[in-house]
């Protein structure tokens, strides 16, 4: 149900919102310490060979497997998968992400969520849904903004919904967001864990997006889509062929890539006829998830913000492994290293269909600048007198927006309810009113 909210009110409230966000001047110094603490002690070692052994017996029995199956087993095998067993984030882990680098990142995304909720008509219920929340840092920073903006959010019925496949990471999220005050849910419930956030909101954990209740929602996916399994295809003289994972005949304990002799089901259905690249990666699971988001946004209202490194249908071989912040051979020690592939935003856009509007991708630098990262930094610096905290703030700001660091590599892509921009159709592109997106690319 939408509360009554006129257009001029909308503009005034947006301004209030932007002013309000500048009032929040607290520097989360303790978070810096938490966020950079070493987590190597809890990293699991026993999964090293179990997935490799399992894959080798499987390939021996039934032949080469797709890269997607390899990636799915390595990352989310329910017993020994990388995400299921490890805490991989932060300085002591394998990679570090923007929400872990700076509180400003989550705060600006929090302001984005509230401004989208306002612009969409201030729905009386508001679900914040995050896919793959890692350690919970992004949600934690967003919930702090929600508390600061209580006057704007009023009596809105807000709830938090996390889609997380990893039991280990869901524990971290529970600790970070609730102080570990959560209950395990019964098998007949769709959520597997529930509780109350430190800020007093109901919070739930699910394994799949379809288990999240229907209703007006803002969906966030930060470095989530790049972790979903991809199929890889190679153009050959005989046409497109799928790249598979096989046992290395020279060394039967190792794996190698091979190109399938004949078409596979995936190579027959996933490749676009007009694609001109020599090598293509397709993530059908990402396509299905974005389709589900789009259907919900079309039917229930709301929006989605997908943030990841990626391209617009131009890149070829982007499949990589990371371990201890170093590049790692993707076929070595499955389950022990992060595996990732750049997100193809053109594919996601195509999969959303015609019932929603897509914006972007725009670069992280441009999105965060449009959201006012410079003023936010100045406010925090003005209120922070500890020299090392000040240096850290400046350093992390630079990490986020420097074109040579994360500024251009990371992209922001949004899916909106079609009604959201209906009244602005025909307006000049760079004046359309979606926070963060200076340029609009309306479908
Ligand atoms: N968003 C966080 C973490 C990124 S790592 C950040 O930016 O810091 C990827 C996250 O997605 C982890 O929480 C991982 O457990 C989760 N994940 C990976 N595959 C998943 C899947 N298929 N379903 C649900 N969560 C998944």
XYZ file of C-alpha atoms and ligand atoms in Angstrom:
469
model
C 0.000 0.000 0.000
C 1.363 3.448 -0.922
C 0.922 6.465 1.349
C -0.158 9.679 -0.318
C 2.873 11.703 -1.377
C 2.784 14.595 -3.846
C 5.513 15.507 -6.349
C 6.510 18.854 -4.821
C 6.753 17.220 -1.420
C 9.041 14.724 -3.033
C 11.544 17.344 -4.129
C 11.463 19.119 -0.735
C 11.908 15.894 1.153
C 14.827 14.895 -1.064
C 16.557 18.127 -0.114
C 15.836 17.522 3.572
C 17.265 14.082 3.158
C 20.470 15.340 1.632
C 20.832 17.884 4.430
C 20.136 15.241 7.034
C 22.779 12.950 5.726
C 25.394 15.626 6.313
C 24.454 15.816 9.977
C 25.678 12.324 10.633
C 29.212 12.990 11.669
C 30.202 10.024 13.745
C 33.395 8.259 12.693
C 33.237 4.570 13.373
C 36.773 4.106 14.563
C 36.004 0.783 16.226
C 34.760 -0.434 12.890
C 38.128 0.219 11.342
C 39.706 -2.007 13.910
C 37.090 -4.715 13.456
C 37.143 -4.469 9.731
C 40.856 -4.876 9.388
C 41.266 -7.585 12.029
C 42.900 -10.796 10.892
C 40.529 -13.669 10.348
C 43.076 -16.234 9.294
C 42.650 -18.189 12.524
C 39.128 -19.221 11.614
C 39.817 -20.040 8.007
C 39.178 -23.631 7.213
C 41.970 -25.788 5.859
C 40.330 -29.176 5.675
C 38.365 -28.397 2.512
C 41.569 -28.280 0.482
C 41.486 -31.703 -1.078
C 37.955 -32.889 -0.341
C 36.348 -30.928 -3.180
C 39.193 -31.780 -5.561
C 38.826 -35.504 -4.734
C 35.073 -35.293 -5.131
C 35.402 -33.571 -8.530
C 38.062 -36.005 -9.734
C 35.848 -39.002 -8.928
C 32.894 -37.331 -10.567
C 34.825 -36.547 -13.771
C 36.295 -40.066 -13.808
C 32.794 -41.518 -13.590
C 30.846 -39.256 -15.933
C 33.297 -37.130 -17.946
C 34.280 -33.431 -17.989
C 32.084 -30.975 -16.079
C 31.075 -27.434 -17.055
C 32.921 -24.454 -15.557
C 29.595 -23.525 -13.921
C 29.416 -26.865 -12.121
C 33.063 -26.550 -11.088
C 32.491 -23.033 -9.749
C 29.287 -24.010 -7.923
C 31.015 -26.923 -6.179
C 34.115 -24.889 -5.290
C 32.137 -21.955 -3.882
C 28.927 -23.328 -2.419
C 29.295 -27.090 -1.930
C 27.228 -27.502 1.267
C 30.032 -29.310 3.127
C 33.297 -27.817 1.922
C 32.490 -24.880 -0.391
C 34.601 -21.749 -0.125
C 31.731 -19.488 0.972
C 30.205 -22.145 3.197
C 33.333 -22.719 5.296
C 35.392 -19.536 5.290
C 35.395 -15.920 6.349
C 37.232 -14.616 3.334
C 36.718 -10.892 3.687
C 39.072 -8.233 5.017
C 42.786 -7.754 5.440
C 43.347 -11.275 6.806
C 41.172 -12.896 4.122
C 41.375 -13.233 0.356
C 39.807 -9.980 -0.804
C 38.424 -6.740 0.565
C 35.246 -5.013 -0.560
C 34.027 -1.399 -0.533
C 31.690 -1.756 2.492
C 34.649 -3.222 4.423
C 36.916 -0.389 3.311
C 34.821 2.571 4.395
C 31.682 3.336 6.395
C 30.944 6.132 3.896
C 30.130 3.586 1.207
C 27.286 1.972 3.179
C 26.049 5.321 4.441
C 25.643 6.662 0.915
C 23.864 3.488 -0.137
C 21.621 3.905 2.914
C 20.723 7.398 1.736
C 20.056 5.952 -1.739
C 17.642 3.353 -0.274
C 15.706 6.017 1.651
C 15.610 8.404 -1.292
C 14.280 5.644 -3.578
C 11.653 4.701 -0.998
C 10.589 8.363 -0.856
C 10.602 8.856 -4.601
C 8.538 5.694 -5.084
C 5.787 7.124 -2.877
C 6.783 6.281 0.710
C 5.320 2.806 0.873
C 4.008 2.000 4.373
C 6.052 -1.204 4.428
C 9.691 -1.271 3.389
C 11.802 -4.410 3.063
C 15.552 -3.950 2.832
C 16.771 -7.094 1.057
C 20.480 -7.783 0.672
C 21.852 -10.633 -1.430
C 25.170 -12.071 -0.210
C 25.781 -9.712 2.722
C 29.313 -10.986 3.563
C 30.122 -9.863 7.098
C 27.049 -7.619 7.331
C 29.018 -4.349 7.186
C 26.969 -2.802 4.386
C 23.638 -3.571 6.087
C 25.025 -2.296 9.386
C 26.011 1.069 7.884
C 22.661 1.317 6.101
C 20.720 0.582 9.299
C 22.652 3.330 11.091
C 21.459 5.742 8.391
C 17.883 4.485 8.811
C 18.127 5.263 12.535
C 19.478 8.729 11.806
C 16.649 9.310 9.350
C 13.919 8.118 11.714
C 12.087 11.410 11.327
C 11.905 10.878 7.573
C 10.971 7.192 7.773
C 8.275 7.878 10.396
C 6.035 4.933 11.265
C 7.049 2.901 8.226
C 7.064 -0.840 8.873
C 10.709 -1.628 8.021
C 12.186 -5.129 7.989
C 15.550 -6.560 6.931
C 15.930 -9.706 4.784
C 19.288 -11.305 4.035
C 19.806 -13.961 1.364
C 22.908 -15.872 2.438
C 23.974 -19.370 1.522
C 26.861 -19.558 4.009
C 26.124 -20.670 7.600
C 29.490 -19.270 8.678
C 28.894 -15.819 7.193
C 25.305 -15.740 8.468
C 26.775 -16.099 11.984
C 29.027 -13.099 11.367
C 26.057 -11.145 10.050
C 23.963 -12.087 13.094
C 26.740 -10.933 15.413
C 27.323 -7.690 13.518
C 23.669 -6.756 13.054
C 21.958 -8.128 16.165
C 24.724 -8.773 18.713
C 23.963 -12.457 18.059
C 20.437 -12.220 19.371
C 18.892 -14.529 16.777
C 16.866 -17.743 16.759
C 17.074 -20.691 14.392
C 13.768 -21.116 12.563
C 11.777 -24.351 12.211
C 12.111 -26.374 9.019
C 8.595 -25.399 7.964
C 9.552 -21.705 7.852
C 11.084 -20.083 4.796
C 13.681 -18.171 6.846
C 16.379 -20.266 8.553
C 17.274 -17.624 11.152
C 15.509 -14.574 12.558
C 16.076 -11.873 15.163
C 15.971 -8.169 15.927
C 18.647 -5.753 14.727
C 20.616 -3.589 17.152
C 18.416 -0.766 15.853
C 15.207 -2.646 16.730
C 14.072 -3.937 13.330
C 12.966 -7.498 12.541
C 15.614 -9.361 10.518
C 15.467 -12.710 8.656
C 17.901 -14.958 6.803
C 17.025 -17.057 3.704
C 18.897 -19.357 1.356
C 17.041 -18.288 -1.791
C 15.565 -15.030 -3.047
C 12.177 -16.669 -3.685
C 11.793 -17.296 0.046
C 11.806 -13.551 0.855
C 8.198 -12.337 1.480
C 6.500 -10.261 -1.209
C 6.135 -6.503 -0.682
C 7.779 -3.171 -1.510
C 11.520 -3.882 -1.355
C 14.842 -2.250 -2.046
C 17.245 -5.015 -3.125
C 20.999 -4.623 -2.796
C 23.628 -6.921 -4.277
C 27.210 -5.888 -3.657
C 29.815 -8.236 -5.122
C 27.163 -10.961 -5.233
C 26.608 -11.582 -8.953
C 30.322 -12.057 -9.646
C 30.291 -15.076 -7.322
C 27.587 -16.921 -9.288
C 28.633 -19.766 -11.614
C 29.429 -18.971 -15.243
C 29.530 -21.113 -18.362
C 32.461 -20.425 -20.697
C 32.294 -20.750 -24.477
C 34.971 -20.669 -27.176
C 34.347 -19.805 -30.823
C 35.803 -22.610 -32.998
C 35.769 -23.450 -36.704
C 32.832 -25.748 -35.996
C 30.891 -23.069 -34.104
C 30.570 -22.255 -30.405
C 31.850 -24.914 -28.044
C 31.671 -25.040 -24.258
C 34.877 -24.955 -22.214
C 34.828 -27.825 -19.715
C 36.929 -28.939 -16.748
C 38.692 -32.300 -17.111
C 41.424 -34.294 -15.366
C 44.934 -33.474 -16.579
C 46.213 -36.697 -18.271
C 49.807 -35.739 -17.378
C 48.991 -35.387 -13.721
C 45.829 -37.181 -12.546
C 45.562 -35.116 -9.335
C 45.229 -31.908 -11.317
C 42.496 -30.378 -13.412
C 42.704 -28.649 -16.803
C 40.377 -26.867 -19.236
C 39.278 -28.645 -22.419
C 37.015 -27.536 -25.248
C 34.027 -29.820 -25.805
C 34.096 -31.639 -29.188
C 30.378 -31.293 -29.749
C 27.753 -28.719 -28.726
C 26.423 -28.963 -25.167
C 22.942 -27.967 -24.027
C 24.445 -24.748 -22.620
C 26.312 -23.851 -25.851
C 23.101 -24.444 -27.827
C 20.900 -22.158 -25.735
C 23.038 -19.531 -23.999
C 24.947 -17.885 -26.865
C 23.514 -14.966 -28.823
C 23.763 -15.452 -32.607
C 25.064 -11.908 -33.132
C 27.883 -12.131 -30.550
C 31.203 -11.227 -32.208
C 33.575 -12.180 -29.430
C 35.928 -15.169 -29.611
C 35.224 -16.187 -26.039
C 32.072 -15.575 -24.004
C 31.066 -16.110 -20.375
C 27.384 -16.437 -19.464
C 25.934 -16.583 -15.951
C 22.422 -18.074 -16.294
C 21.950 -18.198 -12.509
C 22.560 -14.427 -12.368
C 20.031 -14.034 -15.194
C 17.385 -16.016 -13.297
C 17.971 -14.037 -10.087
C 17.773 -10.631 -11.792
C 14.586 -11.814 -13.533
C 13.076 -12.667 -10.146
C 14.068 -9.237 -8.790
C 12.570 -7.540 -11.838
C 9.272 -9.464 -11.537
C 8.960 -8.525 -7.888
C 9.827 -4.873 -8.529
C 7.262 -4.753 -11.339
C 4.521 -6.340 -9.208
C 5.243 -5.141 -5.653
C 7.156 -1.877 -6.241
C 10.693 -1.016 -5.203
C 14.099 -1.049 -6.804
C 17.411 -2.883 -6.938
C 20.991 -1.695 -6.858
C 23.574 -4.118 -8.215
C 27.193 -3.157 -7.595
C 30.010 -5.205 -9.041
C 32.956 -5.197 -11.369
C 31.784 -5.879 -14.824
C 31.307 -4.876 -18.436
C 28.550 -4.228 -20.914
C 28.856 -7.353 -23.053
C 32.389 -6.621 -24.275
C 34.844 -8.663 -22.200
C 35.914 -12.233 -22.867
C 37.921 -14.288 -20.381
C 37.468 -12.801 -16.894
C 37.324 -15.950 -14.738
C 39.817 -15.474 -11.879
C 40.793 -16.843 -8.494
C 41.949 -14.896 -5.431
C 43.702 -16.162 -2.376
C 45.375 -13.997 0.242
C 44.799 -10.895 -1.955
C 46.829 -12.516 -4.791
C 45.690 -13.945 -8.102
C 45.303 -17.705 -7.816
C 45.066 -20.465 -10.456
C 41.305 -21.113 -10.709
C 41.744 -24.869 -11.072
C 44.005 -25.279 -8.050
C 42.722 -26.121 -4.550
C 38.986 -25.685 -5.272
C 37.196 -24.569 -2.102
C 40.264 -22.748 -0.807
C 40.211 -19.661 -3.048
C 37.618 -17.172 -4.191
C 36.461 -17.687 -7.775
C 34.906 -14.809 -9.630
C 33.964 -13.542 -13.090
C 33.108 -10.005 -14.221
C 29.380 -9.361 -14.362
C 27.914 -8.883 -17.846
C 25.494 -5.993 -17.214
C 24.129 -6.150 -20.766
C 23.015 -9.713 -20.045
C 21.424 -8.698 -16.721
C 19.626 -5.811 -18.462
C 18.299 -8.172 -21.136
C 17.069 -10.634 -18.516
C 15.074 -8.011 -16.599
C 12.492 -7.882 -19.448
C 10.169 -5.016 -20.352
C 8.245 -4.468 -17.133
C 10.971 -2.489 -15.344
C 13.383 0.351 -16.123
C 17.144 -0.202 -15.918
C 19.727 2.482 -15.226
C 23.467 2.258 -15.729
C 25.912 0.800 -15.329
C 27.724 3.928 -14.137
C 31.125 3.868 -12.495
C 31.497 3.747 -8.723
C 33.370 7.039 -8.884
C 30.526 8.772 -10.649
C 27.800 7.189 -8.486
C 29.498 8.054 -5.188
C 30.353 11.589 -6.360
C 26.708 12.076 -7.380
C 25.672 10.830 -3.939
C 27.824 13.494 -2.277
C 30.864 11.503 -1.113
C 33.030 14.658 -1.092
C 30.780 16.568 1.310
C 30.368 13.458 3.454
C 34.152 13.089 3.751
C 34.484 16.762 4.717
C 31.870 16.397 7.490
C 33.613 13.348 8.914
C 37.026 15.037 8.753
C 35.689 18.157 10.431
C 34.548 16.053 13.373
C 37.519 13.737 13.575
C 40.692 14.872 15.343
C 42.594 11.616 15.600
C 45.384 11.866 12.979
C 45.415 8.170 12.127
C 41.602 8.034 11.792
C 41.757 11.084 9.508
C 44.473 9.469 7.397
C 42.390 6.284 7.208
C 39.305 8.219 6.090
C 41.232 9.923 3.307
C 42.947 6.714 2.257
C 39.683 4.769 2.069
C 37.946 7.597 0.179
C 40.767 7.412 -2.356
C 40.449 3.614 -2.624
C 36.760 3.943 -3.419
C 36.859 6.634 -6.072
C 40.382 6.806 -7.529
C 40.115 5.762 -11.204
C 43.248 3.635 -10.803
C 41.813 1.807 -7.783
C 38.115 0.939 -7.406
C 36.677 4.096 -8.981
C 36.249 2.888 -12.550
C 36.387 -0.856 -12.101
C 33.205 -1.082 -10.046
C 29.866 -0.333 -11.657
C 26.412 0.572 -10.339
C 23.346 -0.780 -12.113
C 19.764 -0.255 -11.021
C 16.394 -1.838 -11.729
C 13.351 0.348 -11.027
C 9.596 -0.036 -11.139
C 8.417 1.458 -14.453
C 6.118 3.881 -12.644
C 9.091 5.391 -10.851
C 10.238 7.453 -13.834
C 6.962 7.707 -15.743
C 6.471 11.395 -14.936
C 10.013 12.247 -16.100
C 9.882 10.647 -19.547
C 11.128 13.122 -22.125
C 13.268 15.003 -19.613
C 16.918 15.633 -20.418
C 18.917 12.558 -19.515
C 21.167 14.094 -16.895
C 18.350 15.824 -15.042
C 16.323 12.681 -14.349
C 15.927 12.327 -10.612
C 17.492 9.046 -9.529
C 20.118 9.646 -6.878
C 23.577 8.485 -7.968
C 22.744 8.149 -11.682
C 23.609 11.321 -13.546
C 22.965 9.763 -16.919
C 19.870 7.766 -17.570
C 19.635 4.899 -19.974
C 15.931 4.215 -19.965
C 14.509 1.116 -21.635
N 28.421 -8.260 -0.184
C 29.556 -8.549 0.649
C 30.124 -9.950 0.401
C 30.543 -10.304 -0.995
S 31.152 -11.970 -1.103
C 30.613 -7.494 0.468
O 30.623 -6.829 -0.561
O 31.454 -7.333 1.352
C 29.739 -12.844 -1.767
C 28.618 -13.080 -0.788
O 27.568 -13.791 -1.461
C 28.944 -13.928 0.432
O 28.171 -13.482 1.513
C 28.525 -15.337 -0.025
O 28.336 -16.238 1.033
C 27.258 -15.000 -0.754
N 26.852 -15.973 -1.773
C 27.611 -16.502 -2.740
N 26.876 -17.307 -3.534
C 25.613 -17.268 -3.059
C 24.379 -17.861 -3.457
N 24.321 -18.678 -4.495
N 23.264 -17.580 -2.737
C 23.317 -16.735 -1.669
N 24.476 -16.129 -1.249
C 25.589 -16.404 -1.932
